[in-house]
Amino acid sequence: MTQASTDNDRDAHDEPVRLLPWSHQLDAPLRALICVVAGMGVAVVGTFAHRMGAAQNIPYGLVLALVIVGLSTWCARSRSGTIGLALHLIASSAVAWLMAMGYPHGDVVTPIGFGAPMPYFSEHVGYFWLFGMIVVQVALLMMPASLFTMPGRRADDDYDNGSGHHADYDAAGKSSRNSKDSASTAAAPAAGAGIGL
């Protein structure tokens, strides 16, 4: 397919290019690797954060940790579908449970069960974290796939001049929008568009 026919197809459909986040544009193995690394990362962050406020019976750290897990899981499923979510679940659970058992240096960072009387959440928040992160991810696995679509954004969304019209499109015109040099035209708004302060 030649460049001219590609340009003609774009002119015929008159659809602006949709941009996705960089991690969604990679090949499948790299997207899967990002899901695994993200799962490991949220497990480490959540394991250290989940005890915040537990001693006062206000487990805001647990809530924050589970929200982070939920957001990262949403991204994993959006990026790589149910396989990405499964990889995220396996990686995050493995890291969190290994840390709870004292791996790698023998220091337990998820204390569970105490002999002395303790506040409720101080004693049980470790269980809520270890099982809660699994429950959150499985719940997101059960949700419909339509909730995990990444629509992208138009290449010109950054240049909206506030009136609903895009300054670079108004100046450059429809004919040059789909040409090779449209990237340089879209890179800066047209002169006189101004930015309201």
Coordinates of C-alpha atoms in Angstrom, one line a residue:
M1 CA 0.0 0.0 0.0
T2 CA 1.5 3.4 -1.0
Q3 CA 1.6 6.5 1.0
A4 CA -0.8 8.2 -1.4
S5 CA -3.5 5.5 -1.0
T6 CA -3.1 5.6 2.8
D7 CA -3.6 9.4 2.7
N8 CA -6.6 9.0 0.5
D9 CA -8.1 6.4 2.8
R10 CA -7.6 8.8 5.7
D11 CA -9.2 11.6 3.8
A12 CA -12.1 9.4 2.8
H13 CA -12.9 8.4 6.4
D14 CA -11.9 11.8 7.8
E15 CA -11.1 10.2 11.2
P16 CA -8.4 11.7 13.4
V17 CA -5.7 9.4 14.6
R18 CA -6.3 7.9 18.1
L19 CA -3.4 7.8 20.5
L20 CA -3.1 5.1 23.2
P21 CA -0.8 5.2 26.2
W22 CA 2.7 4.0 25.3
S23 CA 2.4 0.7 27.2
H24 CA -0.7 -0.2 25.1
Q25 CA 1.2 0.3 21.8
L26 CA 3.9 -2.3 22.6
D27 CA 4.1 -5.9 21.3
A28 CA 2.2 -8.5 23.3
P29 CA 5.2 -10.0 25.1
L30 CA 6.3 -6.5 26.3
R31 CA 2.8 -5.7 27.4
A32 CA 2.7 -8.9 29.4
L33 CA 6.1 -8.1 30.9
I34 CA 4.7 -4.7 32.0
C35 CA 1.8 -6.4 33.6
V36 CA 4.1 -8.7 35.6
V37 CA 6.4 -5.8 36.7
A38 CA 3.4 -3.7 37.7
G39 CA 2.0 -6.5 39.7
M40 CA 5.3 -6.9 41.5
G41 CA 5.5 -3.2 42.1
V42 CA 2.0 -2.8 43.6
A43 CA 2.6 -5.8 45.9
V44 CA 5.8 -4.2 47.3
V45 CA 4.2 -0.8 47.7
G46 CA 1.0 -2.2 49.2
T47 CA 2.9 -4.5 51.6
F48 CA 4.7 -1.5 53.1
A49 CA 1.6 0.8 53.0
H50 CA -1.2 -1.5 54.2
R51 CA -0.4 -1.1 57.9
M52 CA -0.7 2.7 57.9
G53 CA -3.4 3.7 60.5
A54 CA -4.0 0.1 61.6
A55 CA -2.7 0.8 65.1
Q56 CA -5.4 3.5 65.5
N57 CA -8.1 1.2 64.0
I58 CA -8.3 3.5 61.0
P59 CA -6.8 1.4 58.2
Y60 CA -6.4 4.1 55.5
G61 CA -3.2 2.4 54.4
L62 CA -5.1 -0.8 53.6
V63 CA -7.7 1.2 51.6
L64 CA -5.0 3.0 49.6
A65 CA -3.1 -0.2 49.0
L66 CA -6.2 -2.0 47.6
V67 CA -7.1 1.0 45.5
I68 CA -3.6 1.0 44.0
V69 CA -4.0 -2.8 43.3
G70 CA -7.4 -2.1 41.7
L71 CA -6.1 0.6 39.4
S72 CA -3.0 -1.4 38.4
T73 CA -5.2 -4.4 37.7
W74 CA -7.6 -2.3 35.5
C75 CA -4.6 -1.1 33.5
A76 CA -3.3 -4.7 33.2
R77 CA -6.6 -6.0 31.8
S78 CA -7.0 -2.9 29.6
R79 CA -3.4 -3.5 28.3
S80 CA -3.4 -7.2 27.8
G81 CA -6.9 -8.6 28.5
T82 CA -7.6 -11.4 30.9
I83 CA -4.1 -12.8 30.3
G84 CA -2.6 -9.6 31.5
L85 CA -4.8 -9.6 34.5
A86 CA -3.9 -13.2 35.3
L87 CA -0.2 -12.4 35.0
H88 CA -0.7 -9.3 37.3
L89 CA -2.6 -11.4 39.8
I90 CA 0.1 -14.1 39.9
A91 CA 3.0 -11.7 40.2
S92 CA 1.4 -9.5 42.8
S93 CA 0.2 -12.4 45.0
A94 CA 3.5 -14.2 44.8
V95 CA 5.5 -11.1 45.9
A96 CA 3.1 -10.2 48.7
W97 CA 2.9 -13.7 50.1
L98 CA 6.7 -14.2 49.8
M99 CA 7.2 -10.9 51.7
A100 CA 4.7 -12.1 54.3
M101 CA 6.7 -15.3 54.8
G102 CA 9.9 -13.3 55.3
Y103 CA 11.6 -13.7 51.9
P104 CA 14.3 -12.7 51.0
H105 CA 16.0 -11.6 54.3
G106 CA 13.9 -13.3 56.9
D107 CA 12.2 -10.1 58.0
V108 CA 8.4 -10.4 58.1
V109 CA 6.8 -7.2 56.8
T110 CA 3.2 -8.5 57.1
P111 CA 2.9 -9.4 60.7
I112 CA -0.2 -11.6 61.3
G113 CA -1.5 -12.8 64.7
F114 CA -0.2 -11.4 68.0
G115 CA 0.0 -12.9 71.5
A116 CA -0.8 -9.6 73.3
P117 CA -4.1 -7.7 73.0
M118 CA -3.9 -5.4 70.1
P119 CA -6.3 -3.1 68.2
Y120 CA -8.5 -5.1 65.8
F121 CA -7.0 -3.8 62.6
S122 CA -3.5 -3.9 63.9
E123 CA -3.9 -7.6 64.4
H124 CA -5.9 -8.5 61.3
V125 CA -4.9 -6.0 58.6
G126 CA -2.3 -8.4 57.2
Y127 CA -5.0 -10.9 56.4
F128 CA -7.2 -8.2 54.8
W129 CA -4.2 -7.2 52.7
L130 CA -3.1 -10.6 51.5
F131 CA -6.6 -11.9 50.8
G132 CA -8.1 -8.5 49.8
M133 CA -5.6 -8.0 46.9
I134 CA -6.7 -11.3 45.5
V135 CA -10.4 -10.5 45.9
V136 CA -10.0 -7.1 44.2
Q137 CA -8.3 -8.7 41.2
V138 CA -10.7 -11.6 40.9
A139 CA -13.6 -9.1 41.1
L140 CA -12.1 -7.1 38.2
L141 CA -11.7 -10.4 36.3
M142 CA -15.4 -11.0 36.6
M143 CA -16.4 -7.6 35.2
P144 CA -17.4 -7.2 31.5
A145 CA -14.7 -6.5 29.1
S146 CA -16.4 -3.3 27.9
L147 CA -15.3 -1.6 31.2
F148 CA -11.6 -2.1 30.2
T149 CA -11.4 -0.5 26.8
M150 CA -8.9 2.2 26.3
P151 CA -10.5 4.6 23.7
G152 CA -7.4 6.7 23.2
R153 CA -7.5 10.4 22.5
R154 CA -7.3 12.4 19.3
A155 CA -3.9 13.6 18.3
D156 CA -5.3 17.2 18.4
D157 CA -6.9 17.0 21.9
D158 CA -4.0 18.9 23.4
Y159 CA -4.8 22.0 21.3
D160 CA -8.4 22.7 22.1
N161 CA -8.8 26.5 22.2
G162 CA -11.8 26.4 24.5
S163 CA -14.5 26.9 21.9
G164 CA -14.7 23.3 20.9
H165 CA -12.6 24.0 17.8
H166 CA -9.0 23.1 17.6
A167 CA -6.7 26.0 16.8
D168 CA -4.3 24.0 14.7
Y169 CA -7.1 22.5 12.6
D170 CA -8.7 25.8 12.1
A171 CA -5.5 27.3 10.8
A172 CA -4.1 24.4 8.9
G173 CA -7.4 23.4 7.2
K174 CA -8.7 20.0 6.4
S175 CA -6.5 19.4 3.4
S176 CA -3.2 19.4 5.3
R177 CA -4.5 17.6 8.3
N178 CA -3.8 14.2 6.9
S179 CA -0.6 15.0 5.0
K180 CA 2.9 13.9 6.1
D181 CA 3.7 17.3 7.6
S182 CA 0.6 17.3 9.7
A183 CA 2.6 16.3 12.7
S184 CA 4.7 19.5 12.5
T185 CA 1.5 21.5 12.0
A186 CA -0.2 19.9 15.0
A187 CA 2.9 20.3 17.1
A188 CA 2.2 24.0 17.6
P189 CA -1.1 25.9 17.6
A190 CA -1.7 28.4 14.9
A191 CA -0.4 31.9 15.4
G192 CA -3.0 34.1 17.1
A193 CA -4.8 31.2 18.8
G194 CA -3.6 32.5 22.1
I195 CA -3.8 30.9 25.5
G196 CA -6.4 32.3 27.9
L197 CA -5.0 33.1 31.4

